[in-house]
PDB file of C-alpha atoms in Angstrom:
ATOM      1  CA  MET F 792     -49.424 -87.704 119.456  1.00  0.00           C
ATOM      2  CA  PRO F 793     -47.418 -89.893 121.827  1.00  0.00           C
ATOM      3  CA  GLY F 794     -46.454 -88.288 125.104  1.00  0.00           C
ATOM      4  CA  ARG F 795     -48.791 -85.350 124.726  1.00  0.00           C
ATOM      5  CA  ASN F 796     -52.069 -85.020 126.540  1.00  0.00           C
ATOM      6  CA  ALA F 797     -55.177 -83.650 124.930  1.00  0.00           C
ATOM      7  CA  THR F 798     -56.523 -80.432 126.375  1.00  0.00           C
ATOM      8  CA  ALA F 799     -60.198 -80.757 127.298  1.00  0.00           C
ATOM      9  CA  THR F 800     -61.048 -77.344 125.934  1.00  0.00           C
ATOM     10  CA  ARG F 801     -61.140 -75.323 122.753  1.00  0.00           C
ATOM     11  CA  THR F 802     -58.117 -73.282 121.797  1.00  0.00           C
ATOM     12  CA  THR F 803     -56.725 -71.392 118.825  1.00  0.00           C
ATOM     13  CA  ALA F 804     -53.224 -70.600 117.614  1.00  0.00           C
ATOM     14  CA  ALA F 805     -51.567 -67.561 119.179  1.00  0.00           C
ATOM     15  CA  ALA F 806     -50.005 -66.588 115.826  1.00  0.00           C
ATOM     16  CA  GLU F 807     -49.690 -62.872 115.122  1.00  0.00           C
ATOM     17  CA  GLY F 808     -48.657 -61.189 111.914  1.00  0.00           C
ATOM     18  CA  ASP F 809     -47.814 -63.112 108.748  1.00  0.00           C
ATOM     19  CA  VAL F 810     -47.480 -66.897 108.908  1.00  0.00           C
ATOM     20  CA  THR F 811     -45.020 -68.750 106.640  1.00  0.00           C
ATOM     21  CA  VAL F 812     -45.939 -72.334 105.775  1.00  0.00           C
ATOM     22  CA  LEU F 813     -44.011 -74.805 103.625  1.00  0.00           C
ATOM     23  CA  LEU F 814     -45.537 -78.046 102.375  1.00  0.00           C
ATOM     24  CA  ILE F 815     -42.804 -80.327 101.070  1.00  0.00           C
ATOM     25  CA  GLY F 816     -42.918 -83.941 100.057  1.00  0.00           C
ATOM     26  CA  MET F 817     -42.126 -86.869  97.846  1.00  0.00           C
ATOM     27  CA  ARG F 818     -43.951 -89.558  95.921  1.00  0.00           C
ATOM     28  CA  ILE F 819     -42.527 -93.020  95.302  1.00  0.00           C
ATOM     29  CA  ASN F 820     -43.243 -93.671  91.633  1.00  0.00           C
ATOM     30  CA  HIS F 821     -41.532 -97.079  91.425  1.00  0.00           C
ATOM     31  CA  PHE F 822     -41.402 -99.089  94.646  1.00  0.00           C
ATOM     32  CA  TRP F 823     -38.780-101.413  93.130  1.00  0.00           C
ATOM     33  CA  ALA F 824     -36.356 -98.480  92.677  1.00  0.00           C
ATOM     34  CA  VAL F 825     -35.484 -98.365  96.390  1.00  0.00           C
ATOM     35  CA  HIS F 826     -31.964 -97.133  95.664  1.00  0.00           C
ATOM     36  CA  HIS F 827     -33.516 -93.990  94.114  1.00  0.00           C
ATOM     37  CA  TRP F 828     -36.271 -93.138  96.585  1.00  0.00           C
ATOM     38  CA  LEU F 829     -34.831 -94.303  99.924  1.00  0.00           C
ATOM     39  CA  PRO F 830     -32.089 -91.619 100.046  1.00  0.00           C
ATOM     40  CA  VAL F 831     -34.739 -88.971  99.312  1.00  0.00           C
ATOM     41  CA  PHE F 832     -37.030 -90.442 101.973  1.00  0.00           C
ATOM     42  CA  LEU F 833     -34.218 -90.362 104.556  1.00  0.00           C
ATOM     43  CA  ALA F 834     -33.077 -86.819 103.666  1.00  0.00           C
ATOM     44  CA  MET F 835     -36.046 -85.009 105.235  1.00  0.00           C
ATOM     45  CA  PRO F 836     -35.580 -86.383 108.783  1.00  0.00           C
ATOM     46  CA  ARG F 837     -31.906 -85.433 108.541  1.00  0.00           C
ATOM     47  CA  MET F 838     -32.826 -81.854 107.541  1.00  0.00           C
ATOM     48  CA  LEU F 839     -35.390 -81.632 110.339  1.00  0.00           C
ATOM     49  CA  ARG F 840     -32.799 -82.802 112.904  1.00  0.00           C
ATOM     50  CA  GLU F 841     -30.330 -80.248 111.540  1.00  0.00           C
ATOM     51  CA  LEU F 842     -32.925 -77.480 111.906  1.00  0.00           C
ATOM     52  CA  ALA F 843     -33.911 -78.633 115.403  1.00  0.00           C
ATOM     53  CA  LYS F 844     -30.289 -78.230 116.533  1.00  0.00           C
ATOM     54  CA  ASP F 845     -30.279 -74.592 115.384  1.00  0.00           C
ATOM     55  CA  PRO F 846     -33.593 -72.858 116.192  1.00  0.00           C
ATOM     56  CA  GLU F 847     -32.179 -69.539 114.927  1.00  0.00           C
ATOM     57  CA  ARG F 848     -32.588 -70.940 111.390  1.00  0.00           C
ATOM     58  CA  GLY F 849     -36.312 -70.230 111.777  1.00  0.00           C
ATOM     59  CA  LEU F 850     -38.203 -73.526 111.681  1.00  0.00           C
ATOM     60  CA  LEU F 851     -40.867 -73.196 114.383  1.00  0.00           C
ATOM     61  CA  ASN F 852     -42.565 -76.569 114.075  1.00  0.00           C
ATOM     62  CA  HIS F 853     -43.344 -79.356 111.643  1.00  0.00           C
ATOM     63  CA  VAL F 854     -45.837 -82.167 111.151  1.00  0.00           C
ATOM     64  CA  LEU F 855     -44.959 -85.352 109.225  1.00  0.00           C
ATOM     65  CA  LEU F 856     -47.855 -86.721 107.188  1.00  0.00           C
ATOM     66  CA  THR F 857     -48.622 -89.634 104.888  1.00  0.00           C
ATOM     67  CA  ALA F 858     -51.053 -89.104 102.017  1.00  0.00           C
ATOM     68  CA  SER F 859     -50.804 -92.693 100.727  1.00  0.00           C
ATOM     69  CA  PRO F 860     -48.333 -95.581 100.778  1.00  0.00           C
ATOM     70  CA  ARG F 861     -46.526 -93.702  97.991  1.00  0.00           C
ATOM     71  CA  THR F 862     -46.740 -90.079  99.152  1.00  0.00           C
ATOM     72  CA  TYR F 863     -45.140 -88.511 102.232  1.00  0.00           C
ATOM     73  CA  TYR F 864     -44.918 -84.872 103.170  1.00  0.00           C
ATOM     74  CA  VAL F 865     -44.117 -82.393 105.894  1.00  0.00           C
ATOM     75  CA  VAL F 866     -46.009 -79.268 106.882  1.00  0.00           C
ATOM     76  CA  GLN F 867     -43.446 -76.788 108.178  1.00  0.00           C
ATOM     77  CA  TYR F 868     -44.091 -73.503 109.993  1.00  0.00           C
ATOM     78  CA  TRP F 869     -41.330 -70.899 109.649  1.00  0.00           C
ATOM     79  CA  GLU F 870     -40.585 -67.569 111.331  1.00  0.00           C
ATOM     80  CA  SER F 871     -40.446 -65.877 107.925  1.00  0.00           C
ATOM     81  CA  LYS F 872     -40.002 -66.539 104.229  1.00  0.00           C
ATOM     82  CA  GLU F 873     -36.583 -64.898 104.488  1.00  0.00           C
ATOM     83  CA  LYS F 874     -35.402 -67.528 106.995  1.00  0.00           C
ATOM     84  CA  LEU F 875     -36.875 -70.286 104.838  1.00  0.00           C
ATOM     85  CA  TYR F 876     -35.012 -69.000 101.756  1.00  0.00           C
ATOM     86  CA  LYS F 877     -31.815 -68.537 103.731  1.00  0.00           C
ATOM     87  CA  TYR F 878     -31.901 -72.153 104.929  1.00  0.00           C
ATOM     88  CA  ALA F 879     -32.724 -73.486 101.459  1.00  0.00           C
ATOM     89  CA  HIS F 880     -29.757 -71.650  99.920  1.00  0.00           C
ATOM     90  CA  SER F 881     -27.169 -72.070 102.696  1.00  0.00           C
ATOM     91  CA  PRO F 882     -24.230 -74.042 101.295  1.00  0.00           C
ATOM     92  CA  ASP F 883     -23.340 -75.280 104.786  1.00  0.00           C
ATOM     93  CA  MET F 884     -26.735 -76.957 105.306  1.00  0.00           C
ATOM     94  CA  PHE F 885     -27.744 -80.478 104.251  1.00  0.00           C
ATOM     95  CA  HIS F 886     -30.597 -79.243 102.017  1.00  0.00           C
ATOM     96  CA  HIS F 887     -28.104 -77.582  99.695  1.00  0.00           C
ATOM     97  CA  ARG F 888     -25.974 -80.740  99.472  1.00  0.00           C
ATOM     98  CA  ALA F 889     -29.029 -82.967  98.918  1.00  0.00           C
ATOM     99  CA  TRP F 890     -30.226 -80.830  95.998  1.00  0.00           C
ATOM    100  CA  ALA F 891     -26.736 -80.802  94.504  1.00  0.00           C
ATOM    101  CA  ILE F 892     -26.775 -84.631  94.501  1.00  0.00           C
ATOM    102  CA  ILE F 893     -30.263 -84.753  92.966  1.00  0.00           C
ATOM    103  CA  ASN F 894     -29.333 -82.211  90.294  1.00  0.00           C
ATOM    104  CA  ARG F 895     -26.168 -84.167  89.378  1.00  0.00           C
ATOM    105  CA  LYS F 896     -28.129 -87.416  89.063  1.00  0.00           C
ATOM    106  CA  GLU F 897     -30.836 -85.672  87.062  1.00  0.00           C
ATOM    107  CA  ARG F 898     -28.285 -84.247  84.601  1.00  0.00           C
ATOM    108  CA  LYS F 899     -26.998 -87.796  84.081  1.00  0.00           C
ATOM    109  CA  GLY F 900     -30.560 -89.062  83.519  1.00  0.00           C
ATOM    110  CA  ARG F 901     -30.472 -91.288  86.601  1.00  0.00           C
ATOM    111  CA  VAL F 902     -33.409 -89.868  88.579  1.00  0.00           C
ATOM    112  CA  ARG F 903     -36.304 -89.229  86.225  1.00  0.00           C
ATOM    113  CA  GLY F 904     -39.479 -91.117  86.930  1.00  0.00           C
ATOM    114  CA  HIS F 905     -38.480 -92.991  90.086  1.00  0.00           C
ATOM    115  CA  VAL F 906     -39.326 -90.447  92.766  1.00  0.00           C
ATOM    116  CA  GLY F 907     -41.404 -87.283  92.604  1.00  0.00           C
ATOM    117  CA  LEU F 908     -40.511 -84.196  94.640  1.00  0.00           C
ATOM    118  CA  TRP F 909     -42.663 -81.172  95.347  1.00  0.00           C
ATOM    119  CA  HIS F 910     -43.088 -78.202  97.601  1.00  0.00           C
ATOM    120  CA  GLU F 911     -45.513 -75.332  98.053  1.00  0.00           C
ATOM    121  CA  ALA F 912     -44.673 -72.268 100.133  1.00  0.00           C
ATOM    122  CA  TYR F 913     -47.219 -69.783 101.453  1.00  0.00           C
ATOM    123  CA  VAL F 914     -46.938 -66.490 103.293  1.00  0.00           C
ATOM    124  CA  VAL F 915     -50.342 -65.975 104.847  1.00  0.00           C
ATOM    125  CA  PRO F 916     -51.105 -62.427 106.006  1.00  0.00           C
ATOM    126  CA  GLU F 917     -52.757 -61.828 109.346  1.00  0.00           C
ATOM    127  CA  GLY F 918     -56.511 -61.890 108.866  1.00  0.00           C
ATOM    128  CA  SER F 919     -56.224 -64.683 106.300  1.00  0.00           C
ATOM    129  CA  TYR F 920     -55.843 -67.606 108.692  1.00  0.00           C
ATOM    130  CA  GLU F 921     -57.706 -68.950 111.684  1.00  0.00           C
ATOM    131  CA  SER F 922     -57.641 -72.160 113.671  1.00  0.00           C
ATOM    132  CA  ILE F 923     -59.523 -74.156 116.234  1.00  0.00           C
ATOM    133  CA  TYR F 924     -58.364 -77.118 118.300  1.00  0.00           C
ATOM    134  CA  ALA F 925     -61.020 -79.029 120.244  1.00  0.00           C
ATOM    135  CA  ASP F 926     -59.783 -81.519 122.820  1.00  0.00           C
ATOM    136  CA  MET F 927     -56.388 -81.678 121.086  1.00  0.00           C
ATOM    137  CA  PRO F 928     -52.819 -81.579 122.301  1.00  0.00           C
ATOM    138  CA  VAL F 929     -50.882 -78.623 120.925  1.00  0.00           C
ATOM    139  CA  PHE F 930     -50.685 -79.191 117.156  1.00  0.00           C
ATOM    140  CA  GLY F 931     -49.890 -77.527 113.834  1.00  0.00           C
ATOM    141  CA  LEU F 932     -49.965 -73.740 113.828  1.00  0.00           C
ATOM    142  CA  ALA F 933     -50.543 -73.700 117.608  1.00  0.00           C
ATOM    143  CA  ALA F 934     -47.432 -75.826 118.139  1.00  0.00           C
ATOM    144  CA  ALA F 935     -45.459 -73.318 116.078  1.00  0.00           C
ATOM    145  CA  HIS F 936     -46.821 -70.113 117.611  1.00  0.00           C
ATOM    146  CA  GLY F 937     -48.387 -71.153 120.920  1.00  0.00           C
ATOM    147  CA  GLN F 938     -52.044 -71.476 121.767  1.00  0.00           C
ATOM    148  CA  VAL F 939     -54.596 -69.340 123.551  1.00  0.00           C
ATOM    149  CA  PRO F 940     -58.130 -69.964 124.761  1.00  0.00           C
ATOM    150  CA  LEU F 941     -60.590 -69.709 121.895  1.00  0.00           C
ATOM    151  CA  GLU F 942     -62.466 -66.841 123.556  1.00  0.00           C
ATOM    152  CA  ARG F 943     -59.384 -64.609 123.314  1.00  0.00           C
ATOM    153  CA  ARG F 944     -59.649 -64.573 119.495  1.00  0.00           C
ATOM    154  CA  GLY F 945     -63.367 -65.289 119.047  1.00  0.00           C
ATOM    155  CA  LYS F 946     -65.666 -68.277 119.233  1.00  0.00           C
ATOM    156  CA  ARG F 947     -66.607 -68.034 115.558  1.00  0.00           C
ATOM    157  CA  ALA F 948     -64.293 -68.399 112.571  1.00  0.00           C
ATOM    158  CA  ARG F 949     -65.234 -64.945 111.260  1.00  0.00           C
ATOM    159  CA  ASP F 950     -64.165 -63.425 114.596  1.00  0.00           C
ATOM    160  CA  ARG F 951     -60.813 -65.216 114.503  1.00  0.00           C
ATOM    161  CA  PHE F 952     -60.268 -64.068 110.908  1.00  0.00           C
ATOM    162  CA  ALA F 953     -61.023 -60.503 112.030  1.00  0.00           C
ATOM    163  CA  TYR F 954     -58.461 -60.607 114.873  1.00  0.00           C
ATOM    164  CA  ARG F 955     -55.587 -58.136 114.454  1.00  0.00           C
ATOM    165  CA  SER F 956     -52.544 -58.109 116.712  1.00  0.00           C
ATOM    166  CA  ASP F 957     -51.063 -54.918 118.132  1.00  0.00           C
ATOM    167  CA  LYS F 958     -47.952 -55.649 116.047  1.00  0.00           C
ATOM    168  CA  ALA F 959     -49.940 -55.758 112.806  1.00  0.00           C
ATOM    169  CA  ALA F 960     -51.887 -52.637 113.772  1.00  0.00           C
ATOM    170  CA  GLY F 961     -48.587 -50.786 114.311  1.00  0.00           C
ATOM    171  CA  GLU F 962     -47.272 -51.955 110.931  1.00  0.00           C
ATOM    172  CA  ARG F 963     -50.453 -50.747 109.203  1.00  0.00           C
ATOM    173  CA  ALA F 964     -50.122 -47.360 110.916  1.00  0.00           C
ATOM    174  CA  GLU F 965     -46.467 -47.069 109.785  1.00  0.00           C
ATOM    175  CA  LYS F 966     -47.488 -47.740 106.186  1.00  0.00           C
ATOM    176  CA  ARG F 967     -50.041 -44.926 106.364  1.00  0.00           C
ATOM    177  CA  VAL F 968     -47.451 -42.382 107.499  1.00  0.00           C
ATOM    178  CA  ALA F 969     -46.284 -40.451 104.437  1.00  0.00           C
ATOM    179  CA  ALA F 970     -42.655 -39.851 103.570  1.00  0.00           C
ATOM    180  CA  PRO F 971     -41.502 -36.228 103.893  1.00  0.00           C
ATOM    181  CA  GLY F 972     -42.894 -34.099 101.069  1.00  0.00           C
ATOM    182  CA  LYS F 973     -45.456 -36.751 100.064  1.00  0.00           C
ATOM    183  CA  ALA F 974     -49.175 -36.698 100.655  1.00  0.00           C
ATOM    184  CA  PRO F 975     -50.597 -39.588 102.684  1.00  0.00           C
ATOM    185  CA  ASP F 976     -52.791 -42.141 100.919  1.00  0.00           C
ATOM    186  CA  GLY F 977     -56.302 -40.950 100.203  1.00  0.00           C
ATOM    187  CA  VAL F 978     -55.412 -37.224 100.101  1.00  0.00           C
TER     188      VAL F 978
END
């Protein structure tokens, strides 16, 4: 990564609680149909710039990736699925306008087959993710949530999977507290 120095150590992401990840991308099906795929290709950087200007929208970090000369995608780390949904549905944001254009073209039969679009969204509960970065600059989940020395979460993957933050422990305790007039779980 240009401009970033590798850390000569092993670290892990400082993420706590649930982690929201969006994989979103495109595939160029017909290279000759530049007028169809180029606007789609250029839309993602515009959305990322828009989100960078307003951190309150909830995008924590992103990584641009190429799977092949035809397929490009972005791994995005969000504060929450609620903030992701809110951005996706906000009429004042470019994403909403871009999808309106695509939907209009699709209804007219002018998009099919030229460019493929996809996304996958995941909400990963604490205890279901772990990470390790060896001699790497801050990257991925660690770039989104910060990084800590590996020893703080455990040298082995199973130890990092077993890590529970104080925040998550408090949430689990709240869930165990019964509502008035109700018996707690297991009674």
